[in-house]
GROMACS .gro file of C-alpha atoms in nm:
model
  245
    1UNK     CA    1  -0.416   1.356   1.507
    2UNK     CA    2  -0.653   1.179   1.356
    3UNK     CA    3  -0.499   1.073   0.975
    4UNK     CA    4  -0.757   1.027   0.712
    5UNK     CA    5  -0.724   1.226   0.456
    6UNK     CA    6  -0.487   1.102   0.177
    7UNK     CA    7  -0.352   0.820   0.325
    8UNK     CA    8  -0.062   0.641   0.503
    9UNK     CA    9   0.185   0.498   0.387
   10UNK     CA   10   0.518   0.611   0.284
   11UNK     CA   11   0.741   0.348   0.072
   12UNK     CA   12   0.737   0.346  -0.191
   13UNK     CA   13   0.368   0.557  -0.130
   14UNK     CA   14   0.248   0.843   0.096
   15UNK     CA   15   0.468   0.932   0.425
   16UNK     CA   16   0.172   0.855   0.658
   17UNK     CA   17   0.148   1.180   0.888
   18UNK     CA   18   0.096   1.411   0.574
   19UNK     CA   19  -0.323   1.249   0.602
   20UNK     CA   20  -0.314   1.401   0.894
   21UNK     CA   21  -0.555   1.679   0.853
   22UNK     CA   22  -0.935   1.527   0.742
   23UNK     CA   23  -1.101   1.853   0.584
   24UNK     CA   24  -1.481   1.646   0.528
   25UNK     CA   25  -1.732   1.827   0.362
   26UNK     CA   26  -1.954   1.986   0.680
   27UNK     CA   27  -2.255   2.112   0.545
   28UNK     CA   28  -2.543   2.376   0.683
   29UNK     CA   29  -2.233   2.597   0.672
   30UNK     CA   30  -2.220   2.892   0.422
   31UNK     CA   31  -1.922   2.993   0.278
   32UNK     CA   32  -1.989   3.299   0.381
   33UNK     CA   33  -2.150   3.157   0.808
   34UNK     CA   34  -1.811   3.262   0.929
   35UNK     CA   35  -1.708   3.615   0.859
   36UNK     CA   36  -2.052   3.766   0.904
   37UNK     CA   37  -2.067   3.481   1.189
   38UNK     CA   38  -1.696   3.688   1.289
   39UNK     CA   39  -1.857   4.040   1.361
   40UNK     CA   40  -2.028   3.982   1.664
   41UNK     CA   41  -1.790   3.826   1.809
   42UNK     CA   42  -1.677   4.135   2.024
   43UNK     CA   43  -2.056   4.057   2.193
   44UNK     CA   44  -2.040   3.694   2.251
   45UNK     CA   45  -1.826   3.629   2.655
   46UNK     CA   46  -1.564   3.417   2.581
   47UNK     CA   47  -1.469   3.541   2.238
   48UNK     CA   48  -1.133   3.318   2.174
   49UNK     CA   49  -1.368   2.961   2.198
   50UNK     CA   50  -1.614   3.092   2.028
   51UNK     CA   51  -1.364   3.200   1.673
   52UNK     CA   52  -1.218   2.804   1.708
   53UNK     CA   53  -1.599   2.657   1.753
   54UNK     CA   54  -1.578   2.883   1.431
   55UNK     CA   55  -1.294   2.814   1.326
   56UNK     CA   56  -1.342   2.427   1.339
   57UNK     CA   57  -1.706   2.415   1.115
   58UNK     CA   58  -1.507   2.675   0.812
   59UNK     CA   59  -1.212   2.401   0.846
   60UNK     CA   60  -1.435   2.100   0.837
   61UNK     CA   61  -1.595   2.295   0.556
   62UNK     CA   62  -1.310   2.260   0.316
   63UNK     CA   63  -1.237   2.636   0.394
   64UNK     CA   64  -0.951   2.637   0.594
   65UNK     CA   65  -0.821   3.036   0.452
   66UNK     CA   66  -1.102   3.073   0.622
   67UNK     CA   67  -1.039   2.843   0.960
   68UNK     CA   68  -0.712   3.017   0.910
   69UNK     CA   69  -0.770   3.346   0.957
   70UNK     CA   70  -0.992   3.314   1.228
   71UNK     CA   71  -0.746   3.109   1.395
   72UNK     CA   72  -0.493   3.432   1.375
   73UNK     CA   73  -0.748   3.586   1.490
   74UNK     CA   74  -0.767   3.330   1.864
   75UNK     CA   75  -0.403   3.531   1.879
   76UNK     CA   76  -0.573   3.867   2.061
   77UNK     CA   77  -0.917   3.765   2.107
   78UNK     CA   78  -0.784   3.432   2.333
   79UNK     CA   79  -0.936   3.454   2.726
   80UNK     CA   80  -0.788   3.083   2.881
   81UNK     CA   81  -0.402   3.014   2.741
   82UNK     CA   82  -0.489   2.678   2.616
   83UNK     CA   83  -0.712   2.852   2.358
   84UNK     CA   84  -0.424   2.960   2.251
   85UNK     CA   85  -0.255   2.673   2.193
   86UNK     CA   86  -0.522   2.517   2.024
   87UNK     CA   87  -0.497   2.763   1.794
   88UNK     CA   88  -0.140   2.767   1.732
   89UNK     CA   89  -0.142   2.424   1.623
   90UNK     CA   90  -0.476   2.439   1.395
   91UNK     CA   91  -0.303   2.684   1.155
   92UNK     CA   92   0.009   2.486   1.183
   93UNK     CA   93  -0.247   2.206   1.072
   94UNK     CA   94  -0.290   2.453   0.717
   95UNK     CA   95  -0.071   2.563   0.684
   96UNK     CA   96   0.069   2.261   0.665
   97UNK     CA   97  -0.206   2.118   0.412
   98UNK     CA   98  -0.131   2.442   0.241
   99UNK     CA   99   0.188   2.219   0.255
  100UNK     CA  100   0.323   2.589   0.400
  101UNK     CA  101   0.616   2.468   0.605
  102UNK     CA  102   0.870   2.676   0.723
  103UNK     CA  103   0.507   2.822   0.849
  104UNK     CA  104   0.350   2.501   0.931
  105UNK     CA  105   0.723   2.437   1.210
  106UNK     CA  106   0.691   2.752   1.360
  107UNK     CA  107   0.292   2.780   1.508
  108UNK     CA  108   0.349   2.433   1.611
  109UNK     CA  109   0.651   2.535   1.812
  110UNK     CA  110   0.460   2.838   1.970
  111UNK     CA  111   0.180   2.562   2.068
  112UNK     CA  112   0.568   2.381   2.200
  113UNK     CA  113   0.663   2.576   2.431
  114UNK     CA  114   0.291   2.676   2.557
  115UNK     CA  115   0.163   2.386   2.579
  116UNK     CA  116   0.547   2.187   2.674
  117UNK     CA  117   0.351   1.831   2.832
  118UNK     CA  118   0.068   1.795   2.483
  119UNK     CA  119   0.217   1.577   2.251
  120UNK     CA  120  -0.087   1.688   1.980
  121UNK     CA  121   0.192   1.993   1.761
  122UNK     CA  122   0.538   1.762   1.842
  123UNK     CA  123   0.322   1.526   1.643
  124UNK     CA  124   0.244   1.839   1.375
  125UNK     CA  125   0.599   1.897   1.411
  126UNK     CA  126   0.709   1.541   1.328
  127UNK     CA  127   0.504   1.522   1.063
  128UNK     CA  128   0.692   1.829   0.901
  129UNK     CA  129   1.008   1.751   0.905
  130UNK     CA  130   0.919   1.425   0.793
  131UNK     CA  131   0.810   1.525   0.492
  132UNK     CA  132   1.117   1.740   0.516
  133UNK     CA  133   1.312   1.434   0.468
  134UNK     CA  134   1.534   1.519   0.840
  135UNK     CA  135   1.425   1.137   0.954
  136UNK     CA  136   1.654   1.150   1.290
  137UNK     CA  137   1.434   1.542   1.396
  138UNK     CA  138   1.073   1.365   1.372
  139UNK     CA  139   1.185   1.041   1.501
  140UNK     CA  140   1.298   1.277   1.872
  141UNK     CA  141   0.981   1.410   1.846
  142UNK     CA  142   0.707   1.111   1.775
  143UNK     CA  143   0.892   0.973   2.110
  144UNK     CA  144   0.865   1.273   2.286
  145UNK     CA  145   0.518   1.276   2.203
  146UNK     CA  146   0.505   0.929   2.239
  147UNK     CA  147   0.650   1.000   2.614
  148UNK     CA  148   0.327   1.191   2.615
  149UNK     CA  149   0.114   0.991   2.601
  150UNK     CA  150   0.038   1.070   2.270
  151UNK     CA  151  -0.264   0.790   2.185
  152UNK     CA  152  -0.413   0.629   1.801
  153UNK     CA  153  -0.205   0.420   1.520
  154UNK     CA  154   0.012   0.751   1.412
  155UNK     CA  155   0.231   0.761   1.570
  156UNK     CA  156   0.415   0.427   1.613
  157UNK     CA  157   0.355   0.403   1.227
  158UNK     CA  158   0.578   0.723   1.134
  159UNK     CA  159   0.813   0.640   1.380
  160UNK     CA  160   0.863   0.363   1.205
  161UNK     CA  161   0.879   0.533   0.845
  162UNK     CA  162   1.108   0.807   1.011
  163UNK     CA  163   1.318   0.521   1.171
  164UNK     CA  164   1.294   0.291   0.824
  165UNK     CA  165   1.425   0.620   0.622
  166UNK     CA  166   1.707   0.581   0.903
  167UNK     CA  167   1.834   0.289   0.800
  168UNK     CA  168   1.729   0.141   1.085
  169UNK     CA  169   1.502  -0.145   1.011
  170UNK     CA  170   1.456  -0.289   1.332
  171UNK     CA  171   1.303  -0.080   1.529
  172UNK     CA  172   1.113   0.061   1.239
  173UNK     CA  173   0.939  -0.287   1.280
  174UNK     CA  174   1.002  -0.308   1.667
  175UNK     CA  175   0.706   0.108   1.593
  176UNK     CA  176   0.481  -0.083   1.433
  177UNK     CA  177   0.465  -0.458   1.650
  178UNK     CA  178   0.416  -0.232   1.960
  179UNK     CA  179   0.153  -0.015   1.716
  180UNK     CA  180  -0.004  -0.304   1.617
  181UNK     CA  181  -0.019  -0.397   1.989
  182UNK     CA  182  -0.180  -0.157   2.050
  183UNK     CA  183  -0.421  -0.092   1.667
  184UNK     CA  184  -0.437  -0.509   1.549
  185UNK     CA  185  -0.586  -0.394   1.268
  186UNK     CA  186  -0.461  -0.032   1.126
  187UNK     CA  187  -0.387  -0.119   0.771
  188UNK     CA  188  -0.101   0.112   0.783
  189UNK     CA  189   0.103   0.006   1.022
  190UNK     CA  190   0.058  -0.372   0.870
  191UNK     CA  191   0.170  -0.264   0.497
  192UNK     CA  192   0.494  -0.056   0.637
  193UNK     CA  193   0.594  -0.332   0.851
  194UNK     CA  194   0.524  -0.518   0.548
  195UNK     CA  195   0.736  -0.322   0.388
  196UNK     CA  196   0.994  -0.255   0.561
  197UNK     CA  197   1.065  -0.656   0.673
  198UNK     CA  198   1.103  -0.647   0.260
  199UNK     CA  199   1.371  -0.447   0.354
  200UNK     CA  200   1.585  -0.637   0.535
  201UNK     CA  201   1.516  -1.002   0.349
  202UNK     CA  202   1.206  -1.125   0.531
  203UNK     CA  203   0.989  -1.207   0.237
  204UNK     CA  204   0.791  -1.468   0.379
  205UNK     CA  205   0.603  -1.273   0.665
  206UNK     CA  206   0.632  -0.988   0.444
  207UNK     CA  207   0.450  -1.183   0.169
  208UNK     CA  208   0.192  -1.314   0.400
  209UNK     CA  209   0.134  -0.950   0.586
  210UNK     CA  210  -0.002  -0.775   0.218
  211UNK     CA  211  -0.169  -1.070   0.111
  212UNK     CA  212  -0.396  -1.062   0.417
  213UNK     CA  213  -0.470  -0.703   0.319
  214UNK     CA  214  -0.516  -0.725  -0.039
  215UNK     CA  215  -0.788  -0.970   0.069
  216UNK     CA  216  -0.938  -0.724   0.312
  217UNK     CA  217  -1.229  -0.508   0.083
  218UNK     CA  218  -1.105  -0.185   0.170
  219UNK     CA  219  -0.793  -0.347  -0.013
  220UNK     CA  220  -0.612  -0.014  -0.322
  221UNK     CA  221  -0.475  -0.084  -0.597
  222UNK     CA  222  -0.145   0.070  -0.461
  223UNK     CA  223  -0.191  -0.290  -0.199
  224UNK     CA  224  -0.166  -0.466  -0.427
  225UNK     CA  225   0.104  -0.325  -0.544
  226UNK     CA  226   0.283  -0.327  -0.255
  227UNK     CA  227   0.273  -0.729  -0.245
  228UNK     CA  228   0.372  -0.733  -0.634
  229UNK     CA  229   0.652  -0.518  -0.518
  230UNK     CA  230   0.792  -0.844  -0.280
  231UNK     CA  231   0.697  -1.103  -0.471
  232UNK     CA  232   0.940  -0.986  -0.720
  233UNK     CA  233   1.179  -0.821  -0.518
  234UNK     CA  234   1.210  -1.263  -0.362
  235UNK     CA  235   1.202  -1.333  -0.653
  236UNK     CA  236   0.861  -1.476  -0.803
  237UNK     CA  237   0.799  -1.305  -1.096
  238UNK     CA  238   0.497  -1.469  -1.216
  239UNK     CA  239   0.311  -1.380  -0.945
  240UNK     CA  240   0.447  -1.031  -0.911
  241UNK     CA  241   0.243  -1.026  -1.284
  242UNK     CA  242  -0.048  -1.161  -1.129
  243UNK     CA  243  -0.090  -0.955  -0.791
  244UNK     CA  244   0.002  -0.652  -1.032
  245UNK     CA  245  -0.245  -0.773  -1.284
   0.00000   0.00000   0.00000
């Protein structure tokens, strides 16, 4: 799962794992399309796959309510076990986006039970635990997901966040660095590594990382605020004011 929506900062920012869903506009999808198309599903050969395609189209169009209804239909119509797993994960993602964490947890766990070697539901459940202030459980799930081949920068970032919340900062920094070894340009990993370094008093490297980030074209006000924070912790009040301004 990719992380792009709300941003992926956790320490003095927002949680990286909370941005796992992309609800970009989907051109050409009329609001009634999923419901009207669903009426003819009985005539389709591969009902489960067809419903999943409609659910993904609704979700990409920003209609998670319709997507969730369609995902639930898959449980009765799916022809293959992997379709049920995909439906549980998609439904859980929609529930997570809506802030319905108990139901998201239930559906991620159902997907885990049905596909124990798939890292995707592990990553989703880890996000639920991070937002539920259960960093220990989240870290354990992320270790399992990475061992099962979870790809992308997000698992490393979320593992670092969980370890920082457990005050295991050296281990968190190792996780961020492992992620950066594979994804050296990832903004969230660099940002959170800098903030973790600041927590252990390594202000020099933290400042260097953040100064590089604020000079990039896509630098956000949050990044500049983080630089100001690190400079303030370092004792450079004038530099903190300048960065904040």
